mmCIF file with all atom_site columns, C-alpha atoms in Angstrom:
data_model
loop_
_atom_site.group_PDB
_atom_site.id
_atom_site.type_symbol
_atom_site.label_atom_id
_atom_site.label_alt_id
_atom_site.label_comp_id
_atom_site.label_asym_id
_atom_site.label_entity_id
_atom_site.label_seq_id
_atom_site.pdbx_PDB_ins_code
_atom_site.Cartn_x
_atom_site.Cartn_y
_atom_site.Cartn_z
_atom_site.occupancy
_atom_site.B_iso_or_equiv
_atom_site.pdbx_formal_charge
_atom_site.auth_seq_id
_atom_site.auth_comp_id
_atom_site.auth_asym_id
_atom_site.auth_atom_id
_atom_site.pdbx_PDB_model_num
ATOM 1   C CA . MET A 1 1   ? 13.558  -1.366  0.077   1.00 56.00 ? 1   MET A CA 1
ATOM 2   C CA . LYS A 1 2   ? 16.896  -1.085  1.941   1.00 60.00 ? 2   LYS A CA 1
ATOM 3   C CA . ASN A 1 3   ? 15.724  2.087   3.680   1.00 59.00 ? 3   ASN A CA 1
ATOM 4   C CA . LEU A 1 4   ? 12.474  0.371   4.678   1.00 56.00 ? 4   LEU A CA 1
ATOM 5   C CA . LYS A 1 5   ? 14.406  -2.531  6.215   1.00 60.00 ? 5   LYS A CA 1
ATOM 6   C CA . ARG A 1 6   ? 16.546  -0.089  8.188   1.00 62.00 ? 6   ARG A CA 1
ATOM 7   C CA . VAL A 1 7   ? 13.442  1.656   9.566   1.00 56.00 ? 7   VAL A CA 1
ATOM 8   C CA . ILE A 1 8   ? 11.896  -1.657  10.662  1.00 59.00 ? 8   ILE A CA 1
ATOM 9   C CA . VAL A 1 9   ? 15.144  -2.768  12.324  1.00 60.00 ? 9   VAL A CA 1
ATOM 10  C CA . ALA A 1 10  ? 15.397  0.598   14.113  1.00 58.00 ? 10  ALA A CA 1
ATOM 11  C CA . ILE A 1 11  ? 11.813  0.274   15.432  1.00 56.00 ? 11  ILE A CA 1
ATOM 12  C CA . LEU A 1 12  ? 12.385  -3.265  16.676  1.00 56.00 ? 12  LEU A CA 1
ATOM 13  C CA . THR A 1 13  ? 15.679  -2.261  18.315  1.00 59.00 ? 13  THR A CA 1
ATOM 14  C CA . LEU A 1 14  ? 14.028  0.696   20.047  1.00 54.00 ? 14  LEU A CA 1
ATOM 15  C CA . VAL A 1 15  ? 11.292  -1.493  21.479  1.00 51.00 ? 15  VAL A CA 1
ATOM 16  C CA . ALA A 1 16  ? 13.748  -4.176  22.639  1.00 55.00 ? 16  ALA A CA 1
ATOM 17  C CA . VAL A 1 17  ? 16.079  -1.704  24.336  1.00 54.00 ? 17  VAL A CA 1
ATOM 18  C CA . ALA A 1 18  ? 13.346  0.344   25.993  1.00 49.00 ? 18  ALA A CA 1
ATOM 19  C CA . ALA A 1 19  ? 11.216  -2.544  27.239  1.00 49.00 ? 19  ALA A CA 1
ATOM 20  C CA . PRO A 1 20  ? 11.167  -2.901  31.042  1.00 51.00 ? 20  PRO A CA 1
ATOM 21  C CA . ALA A 1 21  ? 10.112  -6.000  32.963  1.00 50.00 ? 21  ALA A CA 1
ATOM 22  C CA . SER A 1 22  ? 6.589   -4.572  33.282  1.00 52.00 ? 22  SER A CA 1
ATOM 23  C CA . ALA A 1 23  ? 5.997   -4.696  29.533  1.00 63.00 ? 23  ALA A CA 1
ATOM 24  C CA . GLN A 1 24  ? 2.703   -6.327  28.558  1.00 87.00 ? 24  GLN A CA 1
ATOM 25  C CA . PHE A 1 25  ? 1.838   -8.637  25.673  1.00 91.00 ? 25  PHE A CA 1
ATOM 26  C CA . ARG A 1 26  ? -1.699  -9.435  24.562  1.00 95.00 ? 26  ARG A CA 1
ATOM 27  C CA . TRP A 1 27  ? -3.576  -10.594 21.502  1.00 95.00 ? 27  TRP A CA 1
ATOM 28  C CA . GLY A 1 28  ? -7.059  -10.164 20.074  1.00 96.00 ? 28  GLY A CA 1
ATOM 29  C CA . LEU A 1 29  ? -9.346  -9.962  17.067  1.00 97.00 ? 29  LEU A CA 1
ATOM 30  C CA . LYS A 1 30  ? -9.613  -7.094  14.592  1.00 98.00 ? 30  LYS A CA 1
ATOM 31  C CA . VAL A 1 31  ? -12.204 -6.276  11.902  1.00 98.00 ? 31  VAL A CA 1
ATOM 32  C CA . GLY A 1 32  ? -12.642 -3.264  9.703   1.00 96.00 ? 32  GLY A CA 1
ATOM 33  C CA . MET A 1 33  ? -13.512 -1.494  6.492   1.00 94.00 ? 33  MET A CA 1
ATOM 34  C CA . ASP A 1 34  ? -10.943 -0.840  3.763   1.00 90.00 ? 34  ASP A CA 1
ATOM 35  C CA . ILE A 1 35  ? -11.698 2.123   1.460   1.00 87.00 ? 35  ILE A CA 1
ATOM 36  C CA . ASN A 1 36  ? -9.184  2.236   -1.376  1.00 80.00 ? 36  ASN A CA 1
ATOM 37  C CA . LYS A 1 37  ? -8.483  3.611   -4.803  1.00 73.00 ? 37  LYS A CA 1
ATOM 38  C CA . LEU A 1 38  ? -5.867  2.887   -7.440  1.00 70.00 ? 38  LEU A CA 1
ATOM 39  C CA . THR A 1 39  ? -3.773  5.880   -8.502  1.00 68.00 ? 39  THR A CA 1
ATOM 40  C CA . VAL A 1 40  ? -2.042  5.846   -11.878 1.00 65.00 ? 40  VAL A CA 1
ATOM 41  C CA . SER A 1 41  ? 0.884   8.137   -12.643 1.00 58.00 ? 41  SER A CA 1
ATOM 42  C CA . LYS A 1 42  ? 1.037   7.535   -16.391 1.00 54.00 ? 42  LYS A CA 1
ATOM 43  C CA . SER A 1 43  ? -1.207  10.100  -18.116 1.00 49.00 ? 43  SER A CA 1
ATOM 44  C CA . ASP A 1 44  ? -2.024  7.698   -20.976 1.00 49.00 ? 44  ASP A CA 1
ATOM 45  C CA . TRP A 1 45  ? -3.827  5.388   -18.551 1.00 53.00 ? 45  TRP A CA 1
ATOM 46  C CA . LYS A 1 46  ? -5.482  7.749   -16.059 1.00 51.00 ? 46  LYS A CA 1
ATOM 47  C CA . ASN A 1 47  ? -8.777  7.865   -17.965 1.00 53.00 ? 47  ASN A CA 1
ATOM 48  C CA . ASN A 1 48  ? -9.090  4.087   -17.758 1.00 53.00 ? 48  ASN A CA 1
ATOM 49  C CA . PHE A 1 49  ? -9.368  4.051   -13.960 1.00 56.00 ? 49  PHE A CA 1
ATOM 50  C CA . ASP A 1 50  ? -12.179 5.248   -11.749 1.00 51.00 ? 50  ASP A CA 1
ATOM 51  C CA . ALA A 1 51  ? -10.866 7.737   -9.180  1.00 49.00 ? 51  ALA A CA 1
ATOM 52  C CA . GLU A 1 52  ? -13.764 7.092   -6.805  1.00 56.00 ? 52  GLU A CA 1
ATOM 53  C CA . ASN A 1 53  ? -13.021 5.232   -3.599  1.00 60.00 ? 53  ASN A CA 1
ATOM 54  C CA . ARG A 1 54  ? -14.140 1.590   -3.454  1.00 76.00 ? 54  ARG A CA 1
ATOM 55  C CA . THR A 1 55  ? -15.063 -0.206  -0.245  1.00 83.00 ? 55  THR A CA 1
ATOM 56  C CA . GLY A 1 56  ? -13.740 -3.587  0.878   1.00 89.00 ? 56  GLY A CA 1
ATOM 57  C CA . PHE A 1 57  ? -13.224 -5.238  4.248   1.00 93.00 ? 57  PHE A CA 1
ATOM 58  C CA . THR A 1 58  ? -10.509 -6.671  6.443   1.00 95.00 ? 58  THR A CA 1
ATOM 59  C CA . GLY A 1 59  ? -10.340 -8.978  9.456   1.00 97.00 ? 59  GLY A CA 1
ATOM 60  C CA . GLY A 1 60  ? -7.969  -11.196 11.400  1.00 97.00 ? 60  GLY A CA 1
ATOM 61  C CA . LEU A 1 61  ? -5.744  -11.607 14.445  1.00 97.00 ? 61  LEU A CA 1
ATOM 62  C CA . THR A 1 62  ? -3.797  -8.845  16.147  1.00 96.00 ? 62  THR A CA 1
ATOM 63  C CA . SER A 1 63  ? -1.230  -8.592  18.930  1.00 96.00 ? 63  SER A CA 1
ATOM 64  C CA . GLU A 1 64  ? 0.203   -5.761  21.004  1.00 96.00 ? 64  GLU A CA 1
ATOM 65  C CA . PHE A 1 65  ? 3.347   -5.317  23.068  1.00 93.00 ? 65  PHE A CA 1
ATOM 66  C CA . THR A 1 66  ? 3.044   -2.336  25.448  1.00 90.00 ? 66  THR A CA 1
ATOM 67  C CA . ILE A 1 67  ? 5.562   -0.495  27.617  1.00 86.00 ? 67  ILE A CA 1
ATOM 68  C CA . PRO A 1 68  ? 3.228   1.226   30.120  1.00 76.00 ? 68  PRO A CA 1
ATOM 69  C CA . ILE A 1 69  ? 5.565   3.747   31.751  1.00 77.00 ? 69  ILE A CA 1
ATOM 70  C CA . ILE A 1 70  ? 6.610   5.557   28.577  1.00 84.00 ? 70  ILE A CA 1
ATOM 71  C CA . GLY A 1 71  ? 3.406   5.059   26.568  1.00 86.00 ? 71  GLY A CA 1
ATOM 72  C CA . LEU A 1 72  ? 5.125   3.166   23.764  1.00 92.00 ? 72  LEU A CA 1
ATOM 73  C CA . ALA A 1 73  ? 3.543   0.135   22.099  1.00 94.00 ? 73  ALA A CA 1
ATOM 74  C CA . PHE A 1 74  ? 4.272   -2.137  19.166  1.00 93.00 ? 74  PHE A CA 1
ATOM 75  C CA . ASP A 1 75  ? 1.598   -4.099  17.323  1.00 96.00 ? 75  ASP A CA 1
ATOM 76  C CA . ALA A 1 76  ? 1.461   -6.639  14.509  1.00 96.00 ? 76  ALA A CA 1
ATOM 77  C CA . SER A 1 77  ? -1.533  -8.274  12.837  1.00 96.00 ? 77  SER A CA 1
ATOM 78  C CA . LEU A 1 78  ? -2.319  -11.023 10.364  1.00 96.00 ? 78  LEU A CA 1
ATOM 79  C CA . MET A 1 79  ? -5.278  -9.866  8.288   1.00 96.00 ? 79  MET A CA 1
ATOM 80  C CA . TYR A 1 80  ? -7.392  -11.062 5.382   1.00 96.00 ? 80  TYR A CA 1
ATOM 81  C CA . THR A 1 81  ? -8.096  -8.008  3.196   1.00 94.00 ? 81  THR A CA 1
ATOM 82  C CA . HIS A 1 82  ? -10.594 -7.758  0.336   1.00 92.00 ? 82  HIS A CA 1
ATOM 83  C CA . ARG A 1 83  ? -10.150 -4.766  -2.004  1.00 87.00 ? 83  ARG A CA 1
ATOM 84  C CA . VAL A 1 84  ? -12.205 -3.550  -4.969  1.00 82.00 ? 84  VAL A CA 1
ATOM 85  C CA . ASN A 1 85  ? -11.046 -1.410  -7.904  1.00 74.00 ? 85  ASN A CA 1
ATOM 86  C CA . ALA A 1 86  ? -12.778 -0.143  -11.040 1.00 69.00 ? 86  ALA A CA 1
ATOM 87  C CA . TYR A 1 87  ? -11.601 0.440   -14.599 1.00 66.00 ? 87  TYR A CA 1
ATOM 88  C CA . THR A 1 88  ? -13.075 1.444   -17.958 1.00 62.00 ? 88  THR A CA 1
ATOM 89  C CA . GLU A 1 89  ? -12.879 -1.084  -20.764 1.00 60.00 ? 89  GLU A CA 1
ATOM 90  C CA . ASP A 1 90  ? -12.136 -0.238  -24.407 1.00 58.00 ? 90  ASP A CA 1
ATOM 91  C CA . ASP A 1 91  ? -15.856 -0.091  -25.215 1.00 61.00 ? 91  ASP A CA 1
ATOM 92  C CA . GLY A 1 92  ? -16.419 2.502   -22.477 1.00 62.00 ? 92  GLY A CA 1
ATOM 93  C CA . GLN A 1 93  ? -18.118 0.124   -20.048 1.00 67.00 ? 93  GLN A CA 1
ATOM 94  C CA . GLU A 1 94  ? -17.054 0.315   -16.412 1.00 68.00 ? 94  GLU A CA 1
ATOM 95  C CA . SER A 1 95  ? -16.009 -2.908  -14.724 1.00 69.00 ? 95  SER A CA 1
ATOM 96  C CA . THR A 1 96  ? -14.894 -3.715  -11.200 1.00 73.00 ? 96  THR A CA 1
ATOM 97  C CA . TYR A 1 97  ? -12.471 -6.364  -10.021 1.00 76.00 ? 97  TYR A CA 1
ATOM 98  C CA . SER A 1 98  ? -11.598 -7.547  -6.553  1.00 82.00 ? 98  SER A CA 1
ATOM 99  C CA . LYS A 1 99  ? -8.371  -8.735  -4.991  1.00 86.00 ? 99  LYS A CA 1
ATOM 100 C CA . ASP A 1 100 ? -7.792  -10.718 -1.826  1.00 92.00 ? 100 ASP A CA 1
ATOM 101 C CA . TYR A 1 101 ? -4.649  -10.359 0.268   1.00 94.00 ? 101 TYR A CA 1
ATOM 102 C CA . LEU A 1 102 ? -3.061  -11.785 3.366   1.00 95.00 ? 102 LEU A CA 1
ATOM 103 C CA . SER A 1 103 ? -1.563  -8.676  4.936   1.00 95.00 ? 103 SER A CA 1
ATOM 104 C CA . ILE A 1 104 ? 0.741   -8.003  7.881   1.00 96.00 ? 104 ILE A CA 1
ATOM 105 C CA . PRO A 1 105 ? 0.570   -4.439  9.255   1.00 96.00 ? 105 PRO A CA 1
ATOM 106 C CA . ILE A 1 106 ? 3.280   -3.573  11.799  1.00 96.00 ? 106 ILE A CA 1
ATOM 107 C CA . ASN A 1 107 ? 2.933   -0.372  13.797  1.00 97.00 ? 107 ASN A CA 1
ATOM 108 C CA . LEU A 1 108 ? 4.734   1.672   16.398  1.00 96.00 ? 108 LEU A CA 1
ATOM 109 C CA . LYS A 1 109 ? 2.201   3.350   18.733  1.00 96.00 ? 109 LYS A CA 1
ATOM 110 C CA . TYR A 1 110 ? 2.370   6.169   21.209  1.00 96.00 ? 110 TYR A CA 1
ATOM 111 C CA . LYS A 1 111 ? -0.410  6.231   23.820  1.00 94.00 ? 111 LYS A CA 1
ATOM 112 C CA . PHE A 1 112 ? -1.279  9.489   25.581  1.00 93.00 ? 112 PHE A CA 1
ATOM 113 C CA . SER A 1 113 ? -1.841  9.072   29.300  1.00 86.00 ? 113 SER A CA 1
ATOM 114 C CA . LEU A 1 114 ? -4.504  11.558  30.375  1.00 86.00 ? 114 LEU A CA 1
ATOM 115 C CA . PRO A 1 115 ? -5.239  12.429  34.013  1.00 83.00 ? 115 PRO A CA 1
ATOM 116 C CA . VAL A 1 116 ? -8.320  10.733  35.494  1.00 82.00 ? 116 VAL A CA 1
ATOM 117 C CA . VAL A 1 117 ? -9.650  9.236   32.240  1.00 86.00 ? 117 VAL A CA 1
ATOM 118 C CA . SER A 1 118 ? -6.720  7.011   31.142  1.00 81.00 ? 118 SER A CA 1
ATOM 119 C CA . SER A 1 119 ? -8.186  3.943   32.817  1.00 80.00 ? 119 SER A CA 1
ATOM 120 C CA . PHE A 1 120 ? -11.137 3.936   30.423  1.00 89.00 ? 120 PHE A CA 1
ATOM 121 C CA . LEU A 1 121 ? -10.170 6.311   27.577  1.00 94.00 ? 121 LEU A CA 1
ATOM 122 C CA . MET A 1 122 ? -6.727  6.677   25.992  1.00 95.00 ? 122 MET A CA 1
ATOM 123 C CA . PRO A 1 123 ? -5.959  8.259   22.587  1.00 96.00 ? 123 PRO A CA 1
ATOM 124 C CA . TYR A 1 124 ? -2.975  7.105   20.544  1.00 97.00 ? 124 TYR A CA 1
ATOM 125 C CA . VAL A 1 125 ? -1.170  7.675   17.255  1.00 98.00 ? 125 VAL A CA 1
ATOM 126 C CA . PHE A 1 126 ? 0.629   5.073   15.166  1.00 98.00 ? 126 PHE A CA 1
ATOM 127 C CA . THR A 1 127 ? 2.638   4.531   12.014  1.00 98.00 ? 127 THR A CA 1
ATOM 128 C CA . GLY A 1 128 ? 4.317   1.634   10.257  1.00 97.00 ? 128 GLY A CA 1
ATOM 129 C CA . PRO A 1 129 ? 4.567   -0.563  7.164   1.00 96.00 ? 129 PRO A CA 1
ATOM 130 C CA . GLU A 1 130 ? 2.110   -3.116  5.858   1.00 96.00 ? 130 GLU A CA 1
ATOM 131 C CA . PHE A 1 131 ? 3.097   -6.056  3.659   1.00 96.00 ? 131 PHE A CA 1
ATOM 132 C CA . ALA A 1 132 ? 0.445   -7.896  1.638   1.00 95.00 ? 132 ALA A CA 1
ATOM 133 C CA . VAL A 1 133 ? 0.595   -11.074 -0.447  1.00 94.00 ? 133 VAL A CA 1
ATOM 134 C CA . LEU A 1 134 ? -2.021  -11.642 -3.145  1.00 93.00 ? 134 LEU A CA 1
ATOM 135 C CA . CYS A 1 135 ? -4.050  -14.807 -2.533  1.00 91.00 ? 135 CYS A CA 1
ATOM 136 C CA . SER A 1 136 ? -6.625  -14.449 -5.345  1.00 86.00 ? 136 SER A CA 1
ATOM 137 C CA . LYS A 1 137 ? -6.056  -14.886 -9.066  1.00 78.00 ? 137 LYS A CA 1
ATOM 138 C CA . LYS A 1 138 ? -3.554  -12.521 -10.678 1.00 75.00 ? 138 LYS A CA 1
ATOM 139 C CA . ALA A 1 139 ? -5.163  -12.084 -14.115 1.00 69.00 ? 139 ALA A CA 1
ATOM 140 C CA . ILE A 1 140 ? -7.637  -9.197  -14.441 1.00 69.00 ? 140 ILE A CA 1
ATOM 141 C CA . GLN A 1 141 ? -8.036  -9.456  -18.203 1.00 67.00 ? 141 GLN A CA 1
ATOM 142 C CA . ASP A 1 142 ? -5.838  -10.409 -21.166 1.00 65.00 ? 142 ASP A CA 1
ATOM 143 C CA . GLY A 1 143 ? -2.443  -8.759  -20.767 1.00 65.00 ? 143 GLY A CA 1
ATOM 144 C CA . TRP A 1 144 ? -3.277  -7.178  -17.417 1.00 72.00 ? 144 TRP A CA 1
ATOM 145 C CA . LYS A 1 145 ? -2.295  -8.735  -14.092 1.00 80.00 ? 145 LYS A CA 1
ATOM 146 C CA . SER A 1 146 ? -2.091  -7.854  -10.425 1.00 80.00 ? 146 SER A CA 1
ATOM 147 C CA . LYS A 1 147 ? 1.334   -8.224  -8.868  1.00 85.00 ? 147 LYS A CA 1
ATOM 148 C CA . SER A 1 148 ? 1.784   -10.775 -6.105  1.00 88.00 ? 148 SER A CA 1
ATOM 149 C CA . PHE A 1 149 ? 3.054   -8.297  -3.504  1.00 90.00 ? 149 PHE A CA 1
ATOM 150 C CA . ASP A 1 150 ? 1.844   -4.947  -2.234  1.00 91.00 ? 150 ASP A CA 1
ATOM 151 C CA . SER A 1 151 ? 3.307   -2.707  0.454   1.00 93.00 ? 151 SER A CA 1
ATOM 152 C CA . THR A 1 152 ? 2.028   0.492   2.056   1.00 94.00 ? 152 THR A CA 1
ATOM 153 C CA . TRP A 1 153 ? 3.063   2.843   4.831   1.00 96.00 ? 153 TRP A CA 1
ATOM 154 C CA . ASN A 1 154 ? 0.262   3.644   7.259   1.00 97.00 ? 154 ASN A CA 1
ATOM 155 C CA . PHE A 1 155 ? -0.395  6.706   9.421   1.00 98.00 ? 155 PHE A CA 1
ATOM 156 C CA . GLY A 1 156 ? -3.237  6.704   11.913  1.00 98.00 ? 156 GLY A CA 1
ATOM 157 C CA . LEU A 1 157 ? -4.846  7.611   15.189  1.00 98.00 ? 157 LEU A CA 1
ATOM 158 C CA . GLY A 1 158 ? -7.126  5.769   17.560  1.00 98.00 ? 158 GLY A CA 1
ATOM 159 C CA . LEU A 1 159 ? -8.895  5.513   20.885  1.00 97.00 ? 159 LEU A CA 1
ATOM 160 C CA . GLN A 1 160 ? -8.445  2.774   23.470  1.00 96.00 ? 160 GLN A CA 1
ATOM 161 C CA . LEU A 1 161 ? -11.624 2.144   25.456  1.00 96.00 ? 161 LEU A CA 1
ATOM 162 C CA . LEU A 1 162 ? -11.766 0.293   28.802  1.00 93.00 ? 162 LEU A CA 1
ATOM 163 C CA . SER A 1 163 ? -8.250  -1.072  28.059  1.00 90.00 ? 163 SER A CA 1
ATOM 164 C CA . LYS A 1 164 ? -9.616  -3.891  25.834  1.00 94.00 ? 164 LYS A CA 1
ATOM 165 C CA . VAL A 1 165 ? -11.189 -2.140  22.834  1.00 97.00 ? 165 VAL A CA 1
ATOM 166 C CA . GLN A 1 166 ? -9.328  -0.079  20.223  1.00 98.00 ? 166 GLN A CA 1
ATOM 167 C CA . LEU A 1 167 ? -11.031 1.962   17.506  1.00 98.00 ? 167 LEU A CA 1
ATOM 168 C CA . ALA A 1 168 ? -8.591  3.239   14.871  1.00 98.00 ? 168 ALA A CA 1
ATOM 169 C CA . ALA A 1 169 ? -8.532  5.089   11.545  1.00 97.00 ? 169 ALA A CA 1
ATOM 170 C CA . SER A 1 170 ? -5.527  5.147   9.225   1.00 97.00 ? 170 SER A CA 1
ATOM 171 C CA . TYR A 1 171 ? -4.373  6.208   5.778   1.00 96.00 ? 171 TYR A CA 1
ATOM 172 C CA . GLY A 1 172 ? -1.975  4.055   3.769   1.00 94.00 ? 172 GLY A CA 1
ATOM 173 C CA . ILE A 1 173 ? 0.288   5.201   0.933   1.00 92.00 ? 173 ILE A CA 1
ATOM 174 C CA . GLY A 1 174 ? 1.412   2.572   -1.574  1.00 88.00 ? 174 GLY A CA 1
ATOM 175 C CA . MET A 1 175 ? 5.160   2.019   -1.826  1.00 90.00 ? 175 MET A CA 1
ATOM 176 C CA . ASN A 1 176 ? 5.186   -0.100  -4.983  1.00 86.00 ? 176 ASN A CA 1
ATOM 177 C CA . LYS A 1 177 ? 3.242   -0.568  -8.230  1.00 82.00 ? 177 LYS A CA 1
ATOM 178 C CA . ILE A 1 178 ? 0.578   -3.264  -7.924  1.00 80.00 ? 178 ILE A CA 1
ATOM 179 C CA . SER A 1 179 ? -0.494  -3.926  -11.535 1.00 77.00 ? 179 SER A CA 1
ATOM 180 C CA . GLU A 1 180 ? 1.292   -4.909  -14.719 1.00 77.00 ? 180 GLU A CA 1
ATOM 181 C CA . MET A 1 181 ? -0.025  -4.496  -18.260 1.00 72.00 ? 181 MET A CA 1
ATOM 182 C CA . THR A 1 182 ? 1.425   -5.641  -21.562 1.00 67.00 ? 182 THR A CA 1
ATOM 183 C CA . TYR A 1 183 ? 0.960   -2.914  -24.182 1.00 61.00 ? 183 TYR A CA 1
ATOM 184 C CA . ALA A 1 184 ? 2.476   -2.809  -27.675 1.00 58.00 ? 184 ALA A CA 1
ATOM 185 C CA . GLY A 1 185 ? 4.731   -5.712  -26.717 1.00 61.00 ? 185 GLY A CA 1
ATOM 186 C CA . GLU A 1 186 ? 6.078   -3.944  -23.626 1.00 60.00 ? 186 GLU A CA 1
ATOM 187 C CA . SER A 1 187 ? 5.366   -4.509  -19.951 1.00 63.00 ? 187 SER A CA 1
ATOM 188 C CA . VAL A 1 188 ? 4.110   -1.393  -18.147 1.00 64.00 ? 188 VAL A CA 1
ATOM 189 C CA . ASP A 1 189 ? 3.785   -1.110  -14.333 1.00 67.00 ? 189 ASP A CA 1
ATOM 190 C CA . LEU A 1 190 ? 0.595   0.657   -13.277 1.00 69.00 ? 190 LEU A CA 1
ATOM 191 C CA . GLY A 1 191 ? -0.993  1.920   -10.097 1.00 74.00 ? 191 GLY A CA 1
ATOM 192 C CA . ARG A 1 192 ? -0.343  2.340   -6.405  1.00 80.00 ? 192 ARG A CA 1
ATOM 193 C CA . THR A 1 193 ? -2.757  1.689   -3.573  1.00 81.00 ? 193 THR A CA 1
ATOM 194 C CA . LYS A 1 194 ? -4.032  4.579   -1.465  1.00 85.00 ? 194 LYS A CA 1
ATOM 195 C CA . ALA A 1 195 ? -6.421  3.461   1.240   1.00 88.00 ? 195 ALA A CA 1
ATOM 196 C CA . TRP A 1 196 ? -8.373  4.636   4.251   1.00 92.00 ? 196 TRP A CA 1
ATOM 197 C CA . ARG A 1 197 ? -9.039  1.997   6.872   1.00 95.00 ? 197 ARG A CA 1
ATOM 198 C CA . VAL A 1 198 ? -11.269 1.973   9.951   1.00 96.00 ? 198 VAL A CA 1
ATOM 199 C CA . THR A 1 199 ? -10.815 -0.944  12.373  1.00 98.00 ? 199 THR A CA 1
ATOM 200 C CA . LEU A 1 200 ? -12.207 -2.191  15.645  1.00 98.00 ? 200 LEU A CA 1
ATOM 201 C CA . ALA A 1 201 ? -10.026 -4.495  17.793  1.00 98.00 ? 201 ALA A CA 1
ATOM 202 C CA . TYR A 1 202 ? -10.844 -6.434  20.942  1.00 97.00 ? 202 TYR A CA 1
ATOM 203 C CA . PHE A 1 203 ? -7.997  -7.713  23.139  1.00 96.00 ? 203 PHE A CA 1
ATOM 204 C CA . PHE A 1 204 ? -8.317  -10.672 25.487  1.00 93.00 ? 204 PHE A CA 1
#
């Protein structure tokens, strides 16, 4: 967690130092599809979880701070995210459960300025952390709960169209365990989120 804080501080410092007077700020709306799966490291529990990807959705407000001359941008969003996971019960029956989060993805972007086409088409890459707070019930079943906080690190690429529309795809790697199960009187942490996300943003 200390290393993560240092990275975030370094990103914010870089943006603040590099920002010229021509820097631009704007905000908009973002919607998308969240395709995730729960990965379990403990071999005793792997057979209880479905490895197939499950589809959810996300949507909310987004903002972007751009430094045009050097192609650097910084964005932050407040998103509602609905995720679905599956597990196998003791009787062999498969069940699904959903979780709702308020999430804050923060990204550092680099936009590629291409001759002629940059005014209407601009590719970019981005990376950064995402912090999510559970806003649905914690209990999944007796002795098994979702944790209140989830964090991932995202890597992605996108296209900016006509300066106002951004279409992006990213992959997020979970940085902490998101479930807790009580087994044989002991608490066991289970599962990390791994998710693909496709989003469409419109800036005003």
